[in-house]
Structures are given as structure tokens and as C-alpha cells.
Amino acid sequence: MLKLYLIEEVKNLRITLLQDLSQSEHSFEREIALKLKTTPHVNWVELLQDKIYPTLNIKVVRLNKVEAALCQFEQGVYGICADCEESISLCKLEKDPTEQRCKPCANKSAF
């Protein structure tokens, strides 16, 4: 269920990013939109990083997190804490399917 949600979210993020860039008042963002149309999806985040305005950068950061979570599914490590390698609670993953840390490790990294 979470994997399907992530797949749908990444699809929607790509669509909205492309639309937003295509309709931007800034010519360099419209040029980036044209490049994205011929760029493999796996290279989008790299192409977009630090090249667009902060309002769109929020979507790029989210796209990067969603793609990372999908990659973890492919590698069989989805839901495993990046720090301690313990399971991340289902409740935490349901709140944010891109979560990378269990609650104790997330609390530690917040300080």
C-alpha cells in the first residue's frame, strides 16, 4: 500500500514540477522544463537542484525523498532505520512514507 502511494506521489510530483516550470515567469525555468522532457527521470533531481526558486525547490526535495524510499523498496530495506537498522513503526511510515529514521534515532538527530 505504501509503495503504491509513493509511486503515485512521485508521478504527481514530476507532473506538477514540469507544469510549474513550463509556466514559470522565469525563462531559465522554462528552459529547464524543456530539458526535463528529454532527461531520464532518475536524473531530474540532479538537474533541478539549486537551479530553481525556493518555492519549487520544496517539491524537488520531496521528489528526492520519495525516489529514495522507492529505491529502498527495490533493495528490500524499506522501513529500516538508516541509523540503527531497526524497524521504523508502521504508524510513523503511514504519516510520512519517506521517513528514514525510527522515533528514537529521529529524536537524537533533532538535537
PDB file of N, CA and C in Angstrom:
ATOM      1  N   MET A   1       0.810  -1.186   0.000  1.00  0.00           N
ATOM      2  CA  MET A   1       0.000   0.000   0.000  1.00  0.00           C
ATOM      3  C   MET A   1       0.865   1.267   0.000  1.00  0.00           C
ATOM      4  N   LEU A   2       1.881   1.314   0.867  1.00  0.00           N
ATOM      5  CA  LEU A   2       2.752   2.487   0.917  1.00  0.00           C
ATOM      6  C   LEU A   2       3.550   2.639  -0.374  1.00  0.00           C
ATOM      7  N   LYS A   3       3.957   1.528  -0.940  1.00  0.00           N
ATOM      8  CA  LYS A   3       4.716   1.592  -2.185  1.00  0.00           C
ATOM      9  C   LYS A   3       3.860   2.195  -3.298  1.00  0.00           C
ATOM     10  N   LEU A   4       2.625   1.776  -3.393  1.00  0.00           N
ATOM     11  CA  LEU A   4       1.730   2.332  -4.411  1.00  0.00           C
ATOM     12  C   LEU A   4       1.509   3.823  -4.191  1.00  0.00           C
ATOM     13  N   TYR A   5       1.383   4.209  -2.931  1.00  0.00           N
ATOM     14  CA  TYR A   5       1.237   5.631  -2.604  1.00  0.00           C
ATOM     15  C   TYR A   5       2.468   6.410  -3.072  1.00  0.00           C
ATOM     16  N   LEU A   6       3.663   5.877  -2.804  1.00  0.00           N
ATOM     17  CA  LEU A   6       4.909   6.538  -3.211  1.00  0.00           C
ATOM     18  C   LEU A   6       5.030   6.627  -4.729  1.00  0.00           C
ATOM     19  N   ILE A   7       4.649   5.570  -5.423  1.00  0.00           N
ATOM     20  CA  ILE A   7       4.699   5.573  -6.886  1.00  0.00           C
ATOM     21  C   ILE A   7       3.776   6.661  -7.438  1.00  0.00           C
ATOM     22  N   GLU A   8       2.598   6.757  -6.877  1.00  0.00           N
ATOM     23  CA  GLU A   8       1.648   7.785  -7.313  1.00  0.00           C
ATOM     24  C   GLU A   8       2.168   9.187  -6.977  1.00  0.00           C
ATOM     25  N   GLU A   9       2.759   9.333  -5.796  1.00  0.00           N
ATOM     26  CA  GLU A   9       3.280  10.646  -5.399  1.00  0.00           C
ATOM     27  C   GLU A   9       4.426  11.090  -6.305  1.00  0.00           C
ATOM     28  N   VAL A  10       5.334  10.198  -6.635  1.00  0.00           N
ATOM     29  CA  VAL A  10       6.456  10.572  -7.495  1.00  0.00           C
ATOM     30  C   VAL A  10       5.951  10.961  -8.887  1.00  0.00           C
ATOM     31  N   LYS A  11       4.960  10.251  -9.364  1.00  0.00           N
ATOM     32  CA  LYS A  11       4.358  10.573 -10.658  1.00  0.00           C
ATOM     33  C   LYS A  11       3.742  11.973 -10.634  1.00  0.00           C
ATOM     34  N   ASN A  12       2.974  12.259  -9.581  1.00  0.00           N
ATOM     35  CA  ASN A  12       2.335  13.570  -9.458  1.00  0.00           C
ATOM     36  C   ASN A  12       3.347  14.692  -9.269  1.00  0.00           C
ATOM     37  N   LEU A  13       4.402  14.441  -8.507  1.00  0.00           N
ATOM     38  CA  LEU A  13       5.446  15.458  -8.325  1.00  0.00           C
ATOM     39  C   LEU A  13       6.121  15.800  -9.646  1.00  0.00           C
ATOM     40  N   ARG A  14       6.414  14.784 -10.437  1.00  0.00           N
ATOM     41  CA  ARG A  14       7.040  15.033 -11.741  1.00  0.00           C
ATOM     42  C   ARG A  14       6.121  15.860 -12.646  1.00  0.00           C
ATOM     43  N   ILE A  15       4.844  15.517 -12.638  1.00  0.00           N
ATOM     44  CA  ILE A  15       3.882  16.250 -13.469  1.00  0.00           C
ATOM     45  C   ILE A  15       3.787  17.707 -13.024  1.00  0.00           C
ATOM     46  N   THR A  16       3.610  17.937 -11.730  1.00  0.00           N
ATOM     47  CA  THR A  16       3.454  19.312 -11.255  1.00  0.00           C
ATOM     48  C   THR A  16       4.731  20.125 -11.412  1.00  0.00           C
ATOM     49  N   LEU A  17       5.886  19.502 -11.193  1.00  0.00           N
ATOM     50  CA  LEU A  17       7.147  20.222 -11.404  1.00  0.00           C
ATOM     51  C   LEU A  17       7.286  20.653 -12.858  1.00  0.00           C
ATOM     52  N   LEU A  18       6.993  19.748 -13.759  1.00  0.00           N
ATOM     53  CA  LEU A  18       7.093  20.064 -15.184  1.00  0.00           C
ATOM     54  C   LEU A  18       6.108  21.165 -15.569  1.00  0.00           C
ATOM     55  N   GLN A  19       4.896  21.090 -15.062  1.00  0.00           N
ATOM     56  CA  GLN A  19       3.901  22.133 -15.344  1.00  0.00           C
ATOM     57  C   GLN A  19       4.336  23.477 -14.763  1.00  0.00           C
ATOM     58  N   ASP A  20       4.771  23.467 -13.511  1.00  0.00           N
ATOM     59  CA  ASP A  20       5.194  24.712 -12.856  1.00  0.00           C
ATOM     60  C   ASP A  20       6.364  25.358 -13.585  1.00  0.00           C
ATOM     61  N   LEU A  21       7.325  24.552 -13.970  1.00  0.00           N
ATOM     62  CA  LEU A  21       8.487  25.086 -14.685  1.00  0.00           C
ATOM     63  C   LEU A  21       8.092  25.588 -16.074  1.00  0.00           C
ATOM     64  N   SER A  22       7.249  24.854 -16.751  1.00  0.00           N
ATOM     65  CA  SER A  22       6.813  25.241 -18.098  1.00  0.00           C
ATOM     66  C   SER A  22       6.047  26.559 -18.092  1.00  0.00           C
ATOM     67  N   GLN A  23       5.333  26.819 -17.005  1.00  0.00           N
ATOM     68  CA  GLN A  23       4.515  28.025 -16.914  1.00  0.00           C
ATOM     69  C   GLN A  23       5.180  29.142 -16.108  1.00  0.00           C
ATOM     70  N   SER A  24       6.434  28.964 -15.775  1.00  0.00           N
ATOM     71  CA  SER A  24       7.147  29.947 -14.958  1.00  0.00           C
ATOM     72  C   SER A  24       7.306  31.268 -15.693  1.00  0.00           C
ATOM     73  N   GLU A  25       7.361  32.332 -14.914  1.00  0.00           N
ATOM     74  CA  GLU A  25       7.630  33.653 -15.496  1.00  0.00           C
ATOM     75  C   GLU A  25       9.116  33.840 -15.778  1.00  0.00           C
ATOM     76  N   HIS A  26       9.932  32.911 -15.306  1.00  0.00           N
ATOM     77  CA  HIS A  26      11.384  32.985 -15.487  1.00  0.00           C
ATOM     78  C   HIS A  26      11.812  32.107 -16.665  1.00  0.00           C
ATOM     79  N   SER A  27      12.470  32.697 -17.609  1.00  0.00           N
ATOM     80  CA  SER A  27      12.842  31.965 -18.828  1.00  0.00           C
ATOM     81  C   SER A  27      13.764  30.782 -18.546  1.00  0.00           C
ATOM     82  N   PHE A  28      14.674  30.918 -17.573  1.00  0.00           N
ATOM     83  CA  PHE A  28      15.583  29.801 -17.303  1.00  0.00           C
ATOM     84  C   PHE A  28      14.833  28.588 -16.746  1.00  0.00           C
ATOM     85  N   GLU A  29      13.731  28.821 -16.022  1.00  0.00           N
ATOM     86  CA  GLU A  29      12.935  27.692 -15.540  1.00  0.00           C
ATOM     87  C   GLU A  29      12.170  27.037 -16.687  1.00  0.00           C
ATOM     88  N   ARG A  30      11.710  27.827 -17.633  1.00  0.00           N
ATOM     89  CA  ARG A  30      11.047  27.245 -18.812  1.00  0.00           C
ATOM     90  C   ARG A  30      12.054  26.427 -19.629  1.00  0.00           C
ATOM     91  N   GLU A  31      13.298  26.891 -19.693  1.00  0.00           N
ATOM     92  CA  GLU A  31      14.347  26.127 -20.391  1.00  0.00           C
ATOM     93  C   GLU A  31      14.627  24.808 -19.678  1.00  0.00           C
ATOM     94  N   ILE A  32      14.621  24.841 -18.346  1.00  0.00           N
ATOM     95  CA  ILE A  32      14.817  23.602 -17.581  1.00  0.00           C
ATOM     96  C   ILE A  32      13.686  22.626 -17.869  1.00  0.00           C
ATOM     97  N   ALA A  33      12.463  23.141 -17.989  1.00  0.00           N
ATOM     98  CA  ALA A  33      11.314  22.275 -18.304  1.00  0.00           C
ATOM     99  C   ALA A  33      11.531  21.557 -19.632  1.00  0.00           C
ATOM    100  N   LEU A  34      12.060  22.266 -20.598  1.00  0.00           N
ATOM    101  CA  LEU A  34      12.339  21.642 -21.891  1.00  0.00           C
ATOM    102  C   LEU A  34      13.393  20.547 -21.759  1.00  0.00           C
ATOM    103  N   LYS A  35      14.412  20.783 -20.934  1.00  0.00           N
ATOM    104  CA  LYS A  35      15.457  19.776 -20.714  1.00  0.00           C
ATOM    105  C   LYS A  35      14.886  18.546 -20.018  1.00  0.00           C
ATOM    106  N   LEU A  36      13.983  18.778 -19.067  1.00  0.00           N
ATOM    107  CA  LEU A  36      13.403  17.655 -18.325  1.00  0.00           C
ATOM    108  C   LEU A  36      12.637  16.703 -19.233  1.00  0.00           C
ATOM    109  N   LYS A  37      12.020  17.243 -20.264  1.00  0.00           N
ATOM    110  CA  LYS A  37      11.222  16.406 -21.169  1.00  0.00           C
ATOM    111  C   LYS A  37      12.073  15.356 -21.880  1.00  0.00           C
ATOM    112  N   THR A  38      13.374  15.606 -22.003  1.00  0.00           N
ATOM    113  CA  THR A  38      14.260  14.649 -22.664  1.00  0.00           C
ATOM    114  C   THR A  38      15.266  14.011 -21.700  1.00  0.00           C
ATOM    115  N   THR A  39      15.092  14.267 -20.409  1.00  0.00           N
ATOM    116  CA  THR A  39      16.003  13.741 -19.394  1.00  0.00           C
ATOM    117  C   THR A  39      15.353  12.566 -18.678  1.00  0.00           C
ATOM    118  N   PRO A  40      16.084  11.455 -18.498  1.00  0.00           N
ATOM    119  CA  PRO A  40      15.522  10.331 -17.734  1.00  0.00           C
ATOM    120  C   PRO A  40      15.121  10.781 -16.323  1.00  0.00           C
ATOM    121  N   HIS A  41      14.035  10.239 -15.829  1.00  0.00           N
ATOM    122  CA  HIS A  41      13.520  10.629 -14.512  1.00  0.00           C
ATOM    123  C   HIS A  41      14.567  10.509 -13.416  1.00  0.00           C
ATOM    124  N   VAL A  42      15.427   9.514 -13.500  1.00  0.00           N
ATOM    125  CA  VAL A  42      16.422   9.320 -12.439  1.00  0.00           C
ATOM    126  C   VAL A  42      17.401  10.488 -12.341  1.00  0.00           C
ATOM    127  N   ASN A  43      17.475  11.323 -13.361  1.00  0.00           N
ATOM    128  CA  ASN A  43      18.398  12.459 -13.358  1.00  0.00           C
ATOM    129  C   ASN A  43      17.724  13.796 -13.061  1.00  0.00           C
ATOM    130  N   TRP A  44      16.432  13.794 -12.831  1.00  0.00           N
ATOM    131  CA  TRP A  44      15.703  15.042 -12.627  1.00  0.00           C
ATOM    132  C   TRP A  44      16.200  15.815 -11.408  1.00  0.00           C
ATOM    133  N   VAL A  45      16.336  15.161 -10.267  1.00  0.00           N
ATOM    134  CA  VAL A  45      16.724  15.860  -9.040  1.00  0.00           C
ATOM    135  C   VAL A  45      18.079  16.530  -9.231  1.00  0.00           C
ATOM    136  N   GLU A  46      19.005  15.817  -9.807  1.00  0.00           N
ATOM    137  CA  GLU A  46      20.339  16.378 -10.054  1.00  0.00           C
ATOM    138  C   GLU A  46      20.260  17.601 -10.968  1.00  0.00           C
ATOM    139  N   LEU A  47      19.457  17.536 -11.989  1.00  0.00           N
ATOM    140  CA  LEU A  47      19.299  18.648 -12.922  1.00  0.00           C
ATOM    141  C   LEU A  47      18.635  19.852 -12.250  1.00  0.00           C
ATOM    142  N   LEU A  48      17.717  19.597 -11.351  1.00  0.00           N
ATOM    143  CA  LEU A  48      16.932  20.667 -10.740  1.00  0.00           C
ATOM    144  C   LEU A  48      17.584  21.301  -9.503  1.00  0.00           C
ATOM    145  N   GLN A  49      18.421  20.564  -8.815  1.00  0.00           N
ATOM    146  CA  GLN A  49      18.976  21.068  -7.561  1.00  0.00           C
ATOM    147  C   GLN A  49      19.682  22.401  -7.740  1.00  0.00           C
ATOM    148  N   ASP A  50      19.314  23.328  -6.867  1.00  0.00           N
ATOM    149  CA  ASP A  50      19.942  24.659  -6.798  1.00  0.00           C
ATOM    150  C   ASP A  50      19.798  25.491  -8.070  1.00  0.00           C
ATOM    151  N   LYS A  51      18.874  25.124  -8.946  1.00  0.00           N
ATOM    152  CA  LYS A  51      18.705  25.872 -10.192  1.00  0.00           C
ATOM    153  C   LYS A  51      17.336  26.518 -10.317  1.00  0.00           C
ATOM    154  N   ILE A  52      16.500  26.329  -9.319  1.00  0.00           N
ATOM    155  CA  ILE A  52      15.152  26.878  -9.391  1.00  0.00           C
ATOM    156  C   ILE A  52      14.853  27.661  -8.117  1.00  0.00           C
ATOM    157  N   TYR A  53      13.767  28.391  -8.142  1.00  0.00           N
ATOM    158  CA  TYR A  53      13.398  29.205  -6.997  1.00  0.00           C
ATOM    159  C   TYR A  53      12.947  28.329  -5.828  1.00  0.00           C
ATOM    160  N   PRO A  54      13.119  28.835  -4.597  1.00  0.00           N
ATOM    161  CA  PRO A  54      12.801  28.042  -3.402  1.00  0.00           C
ATOM    162  C   PRO A  54      11.398  27.451  -3.367  1.00  0.00           C
ATOM    163  N   THR A  55      10.430  28.127  -3.925  1.00  0.00           N
ATOM    164  CA  THR A  55       9.060  27.594  -3.891  1.00  0.00           C
ATOM    165  C   THR A  55       8.976  26.254  -4.626  1.00  0.00           C
ATOM    166  N   LEU A  56       9.691  26.121  -5.720  1.00  0.00           N
ATOM    167  CA  LEU A  56       9.698  24.844  -6.444  1.00  0.00           C
ATOM    168  C   LEU A  56      10.705  23.871  -5.845  1.00  0.00           C
ATOM    169  N   ASN A  57      11.716  24.389  -5.189  1.00  0.00           N
ATOM    170  CA  ASN A  57      12.739  23.524  -4.605  1.00  0.00           C
ATOM    171  C   ASN A  57      12.154  22.608  -3.538  1.00  0.00           C
ATOM    172  N   ILE A  58      11.103  23.043  -2.866  1.00  0.00           N
ATOM    173  CA  ILE A  58      10.425  22.197  -1.880  1.00  0.00           C
ATOM    174  C   ILE A  58       9.929  20.915  -2.551  1.00  0.00           C
ATOM    175  N   LYS A  59       9.404  21.047  -3.749  1.00  0.00           N
ATOM    176  CA  LYS A  59       8.922  19.873  -4.490  1.00  0.00           C
ATOM    177  C   LYS A  59      10.084  18.982  -4.920  1.00  0.00           C
ATOM    178  N   VAL A  60      11.210  19.587  -5.260  1.00  0.00           N
ATOM    179  CA  VAL A  60      12.388  18.807  -5.662  1.00  0.00           C
ATOM    180  C   VAL A  60      12.912  17.997  -4.477  1.00  0.00           C
ATOM    181  N   VAL A  61      12.950  18.612  -3.302  1.00  0.00           N
ATOM    182  CA  VAL A  61      13.389  17.907  -2.099  1.00  0.00           C
ATOM    183  C   VAL A  61      12.462  16.726  -1.825  1.00  0.00           C
ATOM    184  N   ARG A  62      11.158  16.954  -1.950  1.00  0.00           N
ATOM    185  CA  ARG A  62      10.188  15.871  -1.726  1.00  0.00           C
ATOM    186  C   ARG A  62      10.361  14.771  -2.775  1.00  0.00           C
ATOM    187  N   LEU A  63      10.561  15.153  -4.028  1.00  0.00           N
ATOM    188  CA  LEU A  63      10.790  14.172  -5.090  1.00  0.00           C
ATOM    189  C   LEU A  63      12.003  13.303  -4.753  1.00  0.00           C
ATOM    190  N   ASN A  64      13.057  13.912  -4.271  1.00  0.00           N
ATOM    191  CA  ASN A  64      14.264  13.183  -3.904  1.00  0.00           C
ATOM    192  C   ASN A  64      13.971  12.179  -2.789  1.00  0.00           C
ATOM    193  N   LYS A  65      13.199  12.594  -1.782  1.00  0.00           N
ATOM    194  CA  LYS A  65      12.847  11.695  -0.673  1.00  0.00           C
ATOM    195  C   LYS A  65      11.979  10.529  -1.146  1.00  0.00           C
ATOM    196  N   VAL A  66      11.023  10.820  -2.005  1.00  0.00           N
ATOM    197  CA  VAL A  66      10.128   9.766  -2.494  1.00  0.00           C
ATOM    198  C   VAL A  66      10.906   8.773  -3.356  1.00  0.00           C
ATOM    199  N   GLU A  67      11.778   9.281  -4.210  1.00  0.00           N
ATOM    200  CA  GLU A  67      12.593   8.386  -5.038  1.00  0.00           C
ATOM    201  C   GLU A  67      13.508   7.523  -4.172  1.00  0.00           C
ATOM    202  N   ALA A  68      14.055   8.091  -3.092  1.00  0.00           N
ATOM    203  CA  ALA A  68      14.898   7.318  -2.182  1.00  0.00           C
ATOM    204  C   ALA A  68      14.097   6.199  -1.512  1.00  0.00           C
ATOM    205  N   ALA A  69      12.878   6.505  -1.095  1.00  0.00           N
ATOM    206  CA  ALA A  69      12.030   5.483  -0.472  1.00  0.00           C
ATOM    207  C   ALA A  69      11.706   4.357  -1.455  1.00  0.00           C
ATOM    208  N   LEU A  70      11.415   4.715  -2.697  1.00  0.00           N
ATOM    209  CA  LEU A  70      11.146   3.686  -3.712  1.00  0.00           C
ATOM    210  C   LEU A  70      12.380   2.828  -3.975  1.00  0.00           C
ATOM    211  N   CYS A  71      13.534   3.447  -3.952  1.00  0.00           N
ATOM    212  CA  CYS A  71      14.789   2.706  -4.123  1.00  0.00           C
ATOM    213  C   CYS A  71      14.973   1.718  -2.966  1.00  0.00           C
ATOM    214  N   GLN A  72      14.612   2.137  -1.762  1.00  0.00           N
ATOM    215  CA  GLN A  72      14.705   1.245  -0.607  1.00  0.00           C
ATOM    216  C   GLN A  72      13.778   0.047  -0.760  1.00  0.00           C
ATOM    217  N   PHE A  73      12.591   0.272  -1.336  1.00  0.00           N
ATOM    218  CA  PHE A  73      11.695  -0.851  -1.617  1.00  0.00           C
ATOM    219  C   PHE A  73      12.389  -1.839  -2.546  1.00  0.00           C
ATOM    220  N   GLU A  74      13.006  -1.321  -3.605  1.00  0.00           N
ATOM    221  CA  GLU A  74      13.676  -2.182  -4.584  1.00  0.00           C
ATOM    222  C   GLU A  74      14.818  -2.969  -3.950  1.00  0.00           C
ATOM    223  N   GLN A  75      15.484  -2.375  -2.975  1.00  0.00           N
ATOM    224  CA  GLN A  75      16.622  -3.031  -2.323  1.00  0.00           C
ATOM    225  C   GLN A  75      16.218  -3.902  -1.136  1.00  0.00           C
ATOM    226  N   GLY A  76      14.926  -3.877  -0.807  1.00  0.00           N
ATOM    227  CA  GLY A  76      14.432  -4.689   0.296  1.00  0.00           C
ATOM    228  C   GLY A  76      14.746  -4.131   1.678  1.00  0.00           C
ATOM    229  N   VAL A  77      15.020  -2.822   1.771  1.00  0.00           N
ATOM    230  CA  VAL A  77      15.354  -2.230   3.068  1.00  0.00           C
ATOM    231  C   VAL A  77      14.380  -1.126   3.470  1.00  0.00           C
ATOM    232  N   TYR A  78      13.246  -1.050   2.788  1.00  0.00           N
ATOM    233  CA  TYR A  78      12.261  -0.029   3.134  1.00  0.00           C
ATOM    234  C   TYR A  78      11.745  -0.278   4.545  1.00  0.00           C
ATOM    235  N   GLY A  79      11.628   0.794   5.332  1.00  0.00           N
ATOM    236  CA  GLY A  79      11.116   0.687   6.692  1.00  0.00           C
ATOM    237  C   GLY A  79      12.183   0.348   7.711  1.00  0.00           C
ATOM    238  N   ILE A  80      13.434   0.319   7.286  1.00  0.00           N
ATOM    239  CA  ILE A  80      14.555   0.056   8.187  1.00  0.00           C
ATOM    240  C   ILE A  80      15.245   1.386   8.474  1.00  0.00           C
ATOM    241  N   CYS A  81      15.498   1.655   9.733  1.00  0.00           N
ATOM    242  CA  CYS A  81      16.131   2.909  10.145  1.00  0.00           C
ATOM    243  C   CYS A  81      17.530   3.028   9.535  1.00  0.00           C
ATOM    244  N   ALA A  82      17.823   4.192   8.975  1.00  0.00           N
ATOM    245  CA  ALA A  82      19.121   4.438   8.349  1.00  0.00           C
ATOM    246  C   ALA A  82      20.246   4.497   9.367  1.00  0.00           C
ATOM    247  N   ASP A  83      19.921   4.758  10.630  1.00  0.00           N
ATOM    248  CA  ASP A  83      20.956   4.876  11.656  1.00  0.00           C
ATOM    249  C   ASP A  83      21.197   3.577  12.415  1.00  0.00           C
ATOM    250  N   CYS A  84      20.130   3.015  12.991  1.00  0.00           N
ATOM    251  CA  CYS A  84      20.311   1.843  13.866  1.00  0.00           C
ATOM    252  C   CYS A  84      19.903   0.522  13.210  1.00  0.00           C
ATOM    253  N   GLU A  85      19.289   0.596  12.047  1.00  0.00           N
ATOM    254  CA  GLU A  85      18.847  -0.569  11.281  1.00  0.00           C
ATOM    255  C   GLU A  85      17.713  -1.352  11.952  1.00  0.00           C
ATOM    256  N   GLU A  86      17.005  -0.701  12.883  1.00  0.00           N
ATOM    257  CA  GLU A  86      15.802  -1.289  13.469  1.00  0.00           C
ATOM    258  C   GLU A  86      14.611  -0.899  12.596  1.00  0.00           C
ATOM    259  N   SER A  87      13.498  -1.549  12.786  1.00  0.00           N
ATOM    260  CA  SER A  87      12.300  -1.240  12.007  1.00  0.00           C
ATOM    261  C   SER A  87      11.717   0.114  12.411  1.00  0.00           C
ATOM    262  N   ILE A  88      11.236   0.828  11.412  1.00  0.00           N
ATOM    263  CA  ILE A  88      10.504   2.070  11.647  1.00  0.00           C
ATOM    264  C   ILE A  88       9.042   1.678  11.816  1.00  0.00           C
ATOM    265  N   SER A  89       8.372   2.249  12.801  1.00  0.00           N
ATOM    266  CA  SER A  89       6.987   1.858  13.078  1.00  0.00           C
ATOM    267  C   SER A  89       6.086   2.157  11.877  1.00  0.00           C
ATOM    268  N   LEU A  90       5.102   1.293  11.684  1.00  0.00           N
ATOM    269  CA  LEU A  90       4.152   1.467  10.595  1.00  0.00           C
ATOM    270  C   LEU A  90       3.411   2.790  10.743  1.00  0.00           C
ATOM    271  N   CYS A  91       3.104   3.149  11.968  1.00  0.00           N
ATOM    272  CA  CYS A  91       2.409   4.413  12.230  1.00  0.00           C
ATOM    273  C   CYS A  91       3.248   5.590  11.719  1.00  0.00           C
ATOM    274  N   LYS A  92       4.527   5.567  11.972  1.00  0.00           N
ATOM    275  CA  LYS A  92       5.433   6.632  11.528  1.00  0.00           C
ATOM    276  C   LYS A  92       5.523   6.657   9.997  1.00  0.00           C
ATOM    277  N   LEU A  93       5.584   5.486   9.388  1.00  0.00           N
ATOM    278  CA  LEU A  93       5.652   5.402   7.925  1.00  0.00           C
ATOM    279  C   LEU A  93       4.340   5.829   7.275  1.00  0.00           C
ATOM    280  N   GLU A  94       3.233   5.548   7.932  1.00  0.00           N
ATOM    281  CA  GLU A  94       1.944   5.978   7.382  1.00  0.00           C
ATOM    282  C   GLU A  94       1.811   7.494   7.416  1.00  0.00           C
ATOM    283  N   LYS A  95       2.415   8.132   8.424  1.00  0.00           N
ATOM    284  CA  LYS A  95       2.403   9.600   8.489  1.00  0.00           C
ATOM    285  C   LYS A  95       3.278  10.199   7.397  1.00  0.00           C
ATOM    286  N   ASP A  96       4.444   9.598   7.183  1.00  0.00           N
ATOM    287  CA  ASP A  96       5.360  10.043   6.127  1.00  0.00           C
ATOM    288  C   ASP A  96       6.088   8.826   5.570  1.00  0.00           C
ATOM    289  N   PRO A  97       5.641   8.309   4.431  1.00  0.00           N
ATOM    290  CA  PRO A  97       6.239   7.101   3.852  1.00  0.00           C
ATOM    291  C   PRO A  97       7.706   7.257   3.447  1.00  0.00           C
ATOM    292  N   THR A  98       8.231   8.483   3.500  1.00  0.00           N
ATOM    293  CA  THR A  98       9.640   8.684   3.145  1.00  0.00           C
ATOM    294  C   THR A  98      10.537   8.731   4.381  1.00  0.00           C
ATOM    295  N   GLU A  99       9.966   8.457   5.535  1.00  0.00           N
ATOM    296  CA  GLU A  99      10.730   8.530   6.784  1.00  0.00           C
ATOM    297  C   GLU A  99      11.940   7.600   6.735  1.00  0.00           C
ATOM    298  N   GLN A 100      13.079   8.101   7.202  1.00  0.00           N
ATOM    299  CA  GLN A 100      14.329   7.343   7.142  1.00  0.00           C
ATOM    300  C   GLN A 100      14.806   6.851   8.503  1.00  0.00           C
ATOM    301  N   ARG A 101      14.191   7.361   9.574  1.00  0.00           N
ATOM    302  CA  ARG A 101      14.668   7.020  10.915  1.00  0.00           C
ATOM    303  C   ARG A 101      13.520   6.592  11.832  1.00  0.00           C
ATOM    304  N   CYS A 102      13.832   5.673  12.731  1.00  0.00           N
ATOM    305  CA  CYS A 102      12.882   5.286  13.767  1.00  0.00           C
ATOM    306  C   CYS A 102      12.752   6.460  14.745  1.00  0.00           C
ATOM    307  N   LYS A 103      11.760   6.388  15.606  1.00  0.00           N
ATOM    308  CA  LYS A 103      11.494   7.504  16.523  1.00  0.00           C
ATOM    309  C   LYS A 103      12.697   7.829  17.418  1.00  0.00           C
ATOM    310  N   PRO A 104      13.336   6.850  18.061  1.00  0.00           N
ATOM    311  CA  PRO A 104      14.485   7.185  18.900  1.00  0.00           C
ATOM    312  C   PRO A 104      15.634   7.851  18.127  1.00  0.00           C
ATOM    313  N   CYS A 105      15.925   7.359  16.940  1.00  0.00           N
ATOM    314  CA  CYS A 105      17.014   7.955  16.147  1.00  0.00           C
ATOM    315  C   CYS A 105      16.630   9.324  15.609  1.00  0.00           C
ATOM    316  N   ALA A 106      15.363   9.486  15.244  1.00  0.00           N
ATOM    317  CA  ALA A 106      14.896  10.797  14.776  1.00  0.00           C
ATOM    318  C   ALA A 106      15.004  11.826  15.898  1.00  0.00           C
ATOM    319  N   ASN A 107      14.683  11.400  17.126  1.00  0.00           N
ATOM    320  CA  ASN A 107      14.797  12.305  18.274  1.00  0.00           C
ATOM    321  C   ASN A 107      16.256  12.679  18.528  1.00  0.00           C
ATOM    322  N   LYS A 108      17.167  11.721  18.387  1.00  0.00           N
ATOM    323  CA  LYS A 108      18.590  12.003  18.575  1.00  0.00           C
ATOM    324  C   LYS A 108      19.122  12.958  17.530  1.00  0.00           C
ATOM    325  N   SER A 109      18.707  12.775  16.279  1.00  0.00           N
ATOM    326  CA  SER A 109      19.234  13.615  15.192  1.00  0.00           C
ATOM    327  C   SER A 109      18.651  15.014  15.217  1.00  0.00           C
ATOM    328  N   ALA A 110      17.576  15.212  15.976  1.00  0.00           N
ATOM    329  CA  ALA A 110      16.960  16.538  16.071  1.00  0.00           C
ATOM    330  C   ALA A 110      17.781  17.475  16.944  1.00  0.00           C
ATOM    331  N   PHE A 111      18.687  16.912  17.735  1.00  0.00           N
ATOM    332  CA  PHE A 111      19.497  17.757  18.643  1.00  0.00           C
ATOM    333  C   PHE A 111      20.861  18.001  18.115  1.00  0.00           C
TER     334      PHE A 111
END
